[in-house]
GROMACS .gro file of C-alpha atoms in nm:
model
  282
    1MET     CA    1 -10.556  -6.022 -11.778
    2THR     CA    2 -10.400  -6.337 -11.676
    3PRO     CA    3 -10.535  -6.647 -11.846
    4PRO     CA    4 -10.701  -6.878 -11.588
    5PHE     CA    5 -10.458  -7.173 -11.640
    6ALA     CA    6 -10.130  -6.985 -11.723
    7ALA     CA    7  -9.823  -7.179 -11.644
    8PRO     CA    8  -9.550  -7.002 -11.437
    9CYS     CA    9  -9.293  -6.808 -11.632
   10ARG     CA   10  -8.974  -7.022 -11.766
   11PRO     CA   11  -8.637  -6.899 -11.689
   12LEU     CA   12  -8.541  -6.650 -11.963
   13VAL     CA   13  -8.214  -6.682 -12.171
   14LEU     CA   14  -8.125  -6.390 -12.391
   15THR     CA   15  -7.899  -6.505 -12.689
   16PHE     CA   16  -7.694  -6.271 -12.908
   17ALA     CA   17  -7.620  -6.436 -13.245
   18GLY     CA   18  -7.632  -6.423 -13.624
   19SER     CA   19  -7.938  -6.572 -13.803
   20ASP     CA   20  -7.852  -6.916 -13.984
   21PRO     CA   21  -8.113  -6.971 -14.262
   22SER     CA   22  -8.016  -7.351 -14.253
   23GLY     CA   23  -8.130  -7.383 -13.891
   24GLY     CA   24  -7.811  -7.574 -13.818
   25ALA     CA   25  -7.633  -7.307 -13.610
   26GLY     CA   26  -7.656  -6.945 -13.478
   27LEU     CA   27  -7.964  -6.813 -13.346
   28GLN     CA   28  -8.178  -7.093 -13.474
   29ALA     CA   29  -7.970  -7.337 -13.290
   30ASP     CA   30  -7.992  -7.135 -12.981
   31LEU     CA   31  -8.343  -7.116 -12.972
   32MET     CA   32  -8.415  -7.470 -13.017
   33ALA     CA   33  -8.150  -7.602 -12.742
   34ILE     CA   34  -8.270  -7.335 -12.497
   35SER     CA   35  -8.641  -7.439 -12.537
   36SER     CA   36  -8.551  -7.811 -12.530
   37ILE     CA   37  -8.392  -7.768 -12.183
   38GLY     CA   38  -8.712  -7.588 -12.032
   39CYS     CA   39  -8.614  -7.226 -12.080
   40HIS     CA   40  -8.780  -6.957 -12.277
   41PRO     CA   41  -8.533  -6.812 -12.526
   42LEU     CA   42  -8.518  -6.432 -12.604
   43SER     CA   43  -8.288  -6.321 -12.902
   44VAL     CA   44  -8.104  -6.030 -13.028
   45THR     CA   45  -7.994  -6.073 -13.412
   46THR     CA   46  -7.640  -5.953 -13.451
   47ALA     CA   47  -7.584  -6.047 -13.822
   48LEU     CA   48  -7.761  -6.188 -14.116
   49THR     CA   49  -7.572  -6.469 -14.317
   50VAL     CA   50  -7.608  -6.660 -14.644
   51GLN     CA   51  -7.507  -7.005 -14.556
   52ASP     CA   52  -7.618  -7.378 -14.592
   53THR     CA   53  -7.499  -7.689 -14.444
   54VAL     CA   54  -7.187  -7.660 -14.656
   55GLY     CA   55  -7.045  -7.309 -14.539
   56VAL     CA   56  -7.082  -6.947 -14.513
   57VAL     CA   57  -7.129  -6.743 -14.844
   58GLY     CA   58  -7.179  -6.416 -14.693
   59ILE     CA   59  -7.236  -6.221 -14.375
   60MET     CA   60  -7.403  -5.881 -14.316
   61PRO     CA   61  -7.382  -5.736 -13.958
   62VAL     CA   62  -7.682  -5.560 -13.809
   63GLU     CA   63  -7.596  -5.189 -13.715
   64SER     CA   64  -7.504  -5.190 -13.345
   65GLU     CA   65  -7.779  -4.928 -13.281
   66TRP     CA   66  -8.026  -5.186 -13.381
   67VAL     CA   67  -7.848  -5.456 -13.166
   68GLU     CA   68  -7.860  -5.221 -12.862
   69ASP     CA   69  -8.213  -5.125 -12.936
   70GLN     CA   70  -8.327  -5.499 -12.947
   71ALA     CA   71  -8.146  -5.593 -12.624
   72ARG     CA   72  -8.258  -5.285 -12.423
   73ALA     CA   73  -8.629  -5.321 -12.509
   74LEU     CA   74  -8.618  -5.706 -12.393
   75LEU     CA   75  -8.413  -5.625 -12.081
   76GLU     CA   76  -8.647  -5.318 -11.977
   77ASP     CA   77  -8.945  -5.574 -12.013
   78MET     CA   78  -8.831  -5.921 -11.883
   79PRO     CA   79  -8.597  -6.046 -11.613
   80VAL     CA   80  -8.323  -6.232 -11.786
   81ALA     CA   81  -8.154  -6.531 -11.599
   82ALA     CA   82  -7.867  -6.596 -11.849
   83PHE     CA   83  -7.693  -6.455 -12.150
   84LYS     CA   84  -7.544  -6.650 -12.430
   85ILE     CA   85  -7.327  -6.486 -12.703
   86GLY     CA   86  -7.239  -6.632 -13.030
   87LEU     CA   87  -7.161  -6.469 -13.366
   88LEU     CA   88  -7.133  -6.091 -13.302
   89GLY     CA   89  -7.071  -5.969 -13.679
   90SER     CA   90  -6.853  -5.657 -13.614
   91ILE     CA   91  -6.641  -5.463 -13.350
   92ASP     CA   92  -6.913  -5.215 -13.318
   93ASN     CA   93  -7.157  -5.498 -13.194
   94VAL     CA   94  -6.865  -5.618 -12.961
   95VAL     CA   95  -6.855  -5.274 -12.803
   96VAL     CA   96  -7.231  -5.191 -12.768
   97ILE     CA   97  -7.303  -5.576 -12.627
   98ALA     CA   98  -7.019  -5.534 -12.382
   99GLY     CA   99  -7.176  -5.203 -12.259
  100ILE     CA  100  -7.514  -5.351 -12.220
  101LEU     CA  101  -7.390  -5.684 -12.028
  102ALA     CA  102  -7.196  -5.447 -11.787
  103ASP     CA  103  -7.533  -5.317 -11.668
  104TYR     CA  104  -7.611  -5.669 -11.550
  105PRO     CA  105  -7.300  -5.792 -11.352
  106GLY     CA  106  -7.497  -6.069 -11.174
  107ILE     CA  107  -7.637  -6.252 -11.457
  108PRO     CA  108  -7.420  -6.559 -11.585
  109LEU     CA  109  -7.277  -6.513 -11.932
  110VAL     CA  110  -7.159  -6.794 -12.165
  111LEU     CA  111  -6.963  -6.677 -12.449
  112ASP     CA  112  -6.914  -6.903 -12.753
  113PRO     CA  113  -6.616  -6.736 -12.949
  114VAL     CA  114  -6.735  -6.783 -13.311
  115LEU     CA  115  -6.438  -6.693 -13.514
  116ALA     CA  116  -6.482  -6.922 -13.815
  117SER     CA  117  -6.731  -7.166 -13.957
  118GLY     CA  118  -6.685  -7.530 -13.960
  119ARG     CA  119  -6.560  -7.512 -14.318
  120GLY     CA  120  -6.306  -7.247 -14.228
  121ASP     CA  121  -6.478  -6.926 -14.334
  122GLU     CA  122  -6.320  -6.648 -14.137
  123LEU     CA  123  -6.601  -6.486 -13.921
  124ALA     CA  124  -6.388  -6.247 -13.702
  125ASP     CA  125  -6.108  -6.028 -13.771
  126LYS     CA  126  -5.803  -5.936 -13.548
  127GLU     CA  127  -6.009  -5.613 -13.424
  128MET     CA  128  -6.307  -5.825 -13.320
  129ILE     CA  129  -6.070  -6.074 -13.130
  130ALA     CA  130  -5.913  -5.794 -12.952
  131GLY     CA  131  -6.249  -5.662 -12.860
  132LEU     CA  132  -6.350  -5.991 -12.727
  133ARG     CA  133  -6.045  -6.023 -12.508
  134ASP     CA  134  -6.068  -5.663 -12.383
  135LEU     CA  135  -6.423  -5.608 -12.337
  136LEU     CA  136  -6.606  -5.939 -12.314
  137LEU     CA  137  -6.393  -6.194 -12.143
  138PRO     CA  138  -6.373  -5.990 -11.805
  139LEU     CA  139  -6.779  -6.011 -11.819
  140THR     CA  140  -6.774  -6.382 -11.905
  141THR     CA  141  -6.894  -6.674 -11.680
  142ILE     CA  142  -6.775  -6.961 -11.905
  143LEU     CA  143  -6.603  -6.918 -12.238
  144THR     CA  144  -6.637  -7.225 -12.477
  145PRO     CA  145  -6.358  -7.239 -12.739
  146ASN     CA  146  -6.248  -7.518 -12.941
  147THR     CA  147  -5.885  -7.603 -12.938
  148PHE     CA  148  -5.832  -7.368 -13.273
  149GLU     CA  149  -6.041  -7.100 -13.092
  150VAL     CA  150  -5.854  -7.118 -12.747
  151ARG     CA  151  -5.517  -7.079 -12.924
  152ARG     CA  152  -5.619  -6.798 -13.138
  153LEU     CA  153  -5.778  -6.587 -12.867
  154SER     CA  154  -5.494  -6.647 -12.625
  155ALA     CA  155  -5.204  -6.594 -12.881
  156ALA     CA  156  -4.892  -6.395 -12.768
  157ASP     CA  157  -4.632  -6.216 -12.979
  158ASP     CA  158  -4.358  -6.441 -12.849
  159ASP     CA  159  -4.536  -6.780 -12.928
  160ASP     CA  160  -4.348  -6.874 -13.234
  161GLN     CA  161  -4.026  -6.819 -13.034
  162ALA     CA  162  -4.119  -6.993 -12.720
  163GLY     CA  163  -4.301  -7.278 -12.912
  164ASP     CA  164  -4.672  -7.358 -12.912
  165PRO     CA  165  -4.824  -7.333 -12.553
  166SER     CA  166  -5.042  -7.625 -12.439
  167LEU     CA  167  -5.415  -7.616 -12.426
  168GLY     CA  168  -5.379  -7.551 -12.032
  169GLU     CA  169  -5.140  -7.266 -12.080
  170CYS     CA  170  -5.385  -7.099 -12.332
  171ALA     CA  171  -5.679  -7.167 -12.094
  172GLN     CA  172  -5.472  -6.985 -11.809
  173ARG     CA  173  -5.421  -6.670 -12.020
  174LEU     CA  174  -5.772  -6.649 -12.096
  175LEU     CA  175  -5.867  -6.689 -11.734
  176LEU     CA  176  -5.605  -6.386 -11.645
  177LEU     CA  177  -5.782  -6.175 -11.870
  178GLY     CA  178  -6.112  -6.207 -11.644
  179CYS     CA  179  -6.341  -6.484 -11.747
  180GLU     CA  180  -6.423  -6.734 -11.456
  181TYR     CA  181  -6.417  -7.060 -11.637
  182VAL     CA  182  -6.297  -7.186 -11.976
  183LEU     CA  183  -6.432  -7.501 -12.108
  184VAL     CA  184  -6.197  -7.625 -12.415
  185THR     CA  185  -6.390  -7.871 -12.633
  186GLY     CA  186  -6.205  -8.126 -12.829
  187THR     CA  187  -6.412  -8.171 -13.126
  188HIS     CA  188  -6.142  -8.026 -13.360
  189ALA     CA  189  -5.861  -8.195 -13.200
  190ASN     CA  190  -5.696  -8.503 -13.377
  191THR     CA  191  -5.764  -8.742 -13.115
  192ALA     CA  192  -5.949  -9.097 -13.096
  193ARG     CA  193  -6.207  -8.958 -12.839
  194VAL     CA  194  -6.337  -8.620 -12.797
  195VAL     CA  195  -6.200  -8.460 -12.454
  196ASN     CA  196  -6.368  -8.158 -12.300
  197SER     CA  197  -6.161  -7.991 -12.027
  198LEU     CA  198  -6.284  -7.710 -11.771
  199TYR     CA  199  -6.032  -7.489 -11.636
  200GLY     CA  200  -6.083  -7.213 -11.359
  201GLN     CA  201  -5.910  -7.017 -11.091
  202PRO     CA  202  -5.702  -7.065 -10.873
  203GLY     CA  203  -5.682  -7.459 -10.943
  204GLY     CA  204  -5.630  -7.476 -11.322
  205LEU     CA  205  -5.780  -7.802 -11.449
  206LEU     CA  206  -6.110  -7.853 -11.274
  207ARG     CA  207  -6.250  -8.147 -11.463
  208SER     CA  208  -6.184  -8.359 -11.798
  209ASP     CA  209  -6.458  -8.550 -11.972
  210THR     CA  210  -6.408  -8.782 -12.242
  211TRP     CA  211  -6.683  -8.865 -12.525
  212ASP     CA  212  -6.699  -9.121 -12.786
  213ARG     CA  213  -6.618  -8.932 -13.135
  214LEU     CA  214  -6.915  -8.952 -13.370
  215PRO     CA  215  -6.869  -9.031 -13.732
  216GLY     CA  216  -6.932  -8.720 -13.982
  217SER     CA  217  -6.896  -8.355 -13.927
  218TYR     CA  218  -7.158  -8.142 -13.754
  219HIS     CA  219  -7.305  -7.794 -13.802
  220GLY     CA  220  -7.397  -7.611 -13.469
  221SER     CA  221  -7.228  -7.839 -13.213
  222GLY     CA  222  -7.068  -7.530 -13.039
  223CYS     CA  223  -7.383  -7.321 -13.053
  224THR     CA  224  -7.583  -7.622 -12.893
  225LEU     CA  225  -7.318  -7.669 -12.603
  226ALA     CA  226  -7.308  -7.302 -12.507
  227SER     CA  227  -7.679  -7.265 -12.542
  228ALA     CA  228  -7.728  -7.570 -12.312
  229LEU     CA  229  -7.488  -7.439 -12.062
  230ALA     CA  230  -7.679  -7.108 -12.041
  231ALA     CA  231  -8.008  -7.271 -11.996
  232HIS     CA  232  -7.897  -7.492 -11.717
  233LEU     CA  233  -7.728  -7.185 -11.552
  234ALA     CA  234  -8.035  -7.011 -11.603
  235ARG     CA  235  -8.223  -7.296 -11.412
  236GLY     CA  236  -8.004  -7.236 -11.121
  237TRP     CA  237  -7.769  -7.526 -11.155
  238SER     CA  238  -7.413  -7.479 -11.046
  239VAL     CA  239  -7.124  -7.450 -11.307
  240ASP     CA  240  -7.007  -7.799 -11.263
  241GLU     CA  241  -7.357  -7.947 -11.287
  242SER     CA  242  -7.425  -7.724 -11.601
  243VAL     CA  243  -7.109  -7.839 -11.768
  244CYS     CA  244  -7.185  -8.195 -11.723
  245ALA     CA  245  -7.555  -8.180 -11.812
  246ALA     CA  246  -7.469  -7.953 -12.136
  247GLN     CA  247  -7.205  -8.199 -12.256
  248GLU     CA  248  -7.439  -8.498 -12.225
  249TYR     CA  249  -7.728  -8.305 -12.403
  250THR     CA  250  -7.507  -8.205 -12.681
  251TRP     CA  251  -7.348  -8.536 -12.741
  252GLN     CA  252  -7.699  -8.691 -12.734
  253SER     CA  253  -7.820  -8.421 -12.995
  254LEU     CA  254  -7.517  -8.503 -13.223
  255ALA     CA  255  -7.587  -8.882 -13.199
  256ALA     CA  256  -7.940  -8.831 -13.303
  257GLY     CA  257  -7.813  -8.581 -13.590
  258PHE     CA  258  -7.958  -8.590 -13.951
  259ARG     CA  259  -7.809  -8.466 -14.278
  260PRO     CA  260  -8.086  -8.250 -14.457
  261GLY     CA  261  -7.836  -8.095 -14.726
  262MET     CA  262  -7.514  -8.188 -14.907
  263GLY     CA  263  -7.278  -8.064 -14.617
  264GLN     CA  264  -7.266  -8.137 -14.257
  265TYR     CA  265  -7.490  -8.319 -14.034
  266ILE     CA  266  -7.719  -8.103 -13.796
  267PRO     CA  267  -7.781  -8.190 -13.428
  268ASP     CA  268  -8.121  -8.282 -13.331
  269ARG     CA  269  -8.199  -8.059 -13.020
  270PHE     CA  270  -8.529  -8.235 -12.976
  271PHE     CA  271  -8.396  -8.594 -12.957
  272GLN     CA  272  -8.562  -8.637 -12.628
  273TRP     CA  273  -8.918  -8.619 -12.775
  274ARG     CA  274  -8.849  -8.855 -13.050
  275HIS     CA  275  -8.694  -9.128 -12.794
  276TYR     CA  276  -8.948  -9.130 -12.512
  277ASP     CA  277  -9.240  -8.952 -12.352
  278GLY     CA  278  -9.193  -8.722 -12.074
  279THR     CA  279  -9.002  -8.397 -12.008
  280PRO     CA  280  -8.622  -8.361 -12.085
  281ASP     CA  281  -8.377  -8.443 -11.833
  282GLY     CA  282  -8.176  -8.180 -11.662
   0.00000   0.00000   0.00000
């Protein structure tokens, strides 16, 4: 029975990610960011982690059969408007998720290639990286690697002999593997300001946005950006509009960040509600 004053359904965003008990990154970060932008988050847990604001202590992948069952149950019940992928946990999960997403080719997919924690803890091996390249990139609307991730994902056997490729060359390699857009984030680069660059076919560099570099180190900035992108795409925004709005939202979340533990700062994904009354912009 429909409640007499039921609100219309919000756009649904399904995120595949690992659980972060600290609430700084992973599944918990995705849920907060997607909700804050006015969408309803659906979630598939791909891994359980032991971590805090300092780093990752351990990771236990969820069995791929459970990952598939979680996703299929949701997708058979509700119309998803966008997908977001974060930490996958195992090559088996990469294979299963690629098979699921192949059944929904018209729905935008934002892929955040989580290869390591902010401290440098390894979260993806060579087999998983190969799986990302071969199985998920051809299904991806927007890939959101940082400068470390874009080089690792696009690495070729002869790179050492030819010299390090530019970030633009790395992005072009990934575009040739099938993804539509690559947004390279500059948070890990040694630059005075953060430069985020969007690449796409056939023109290469489409836009470049510069942001003030905030002091401190943040836990979950990449999850926040990718989830914000997926939420805006789910609301029907264009890729260019979504990229612009997601960057603004992420920067504001970081600027309002707080340090609850002994490690990194955590973005405040609900900064809007603490600064003024009303609905979130974008």
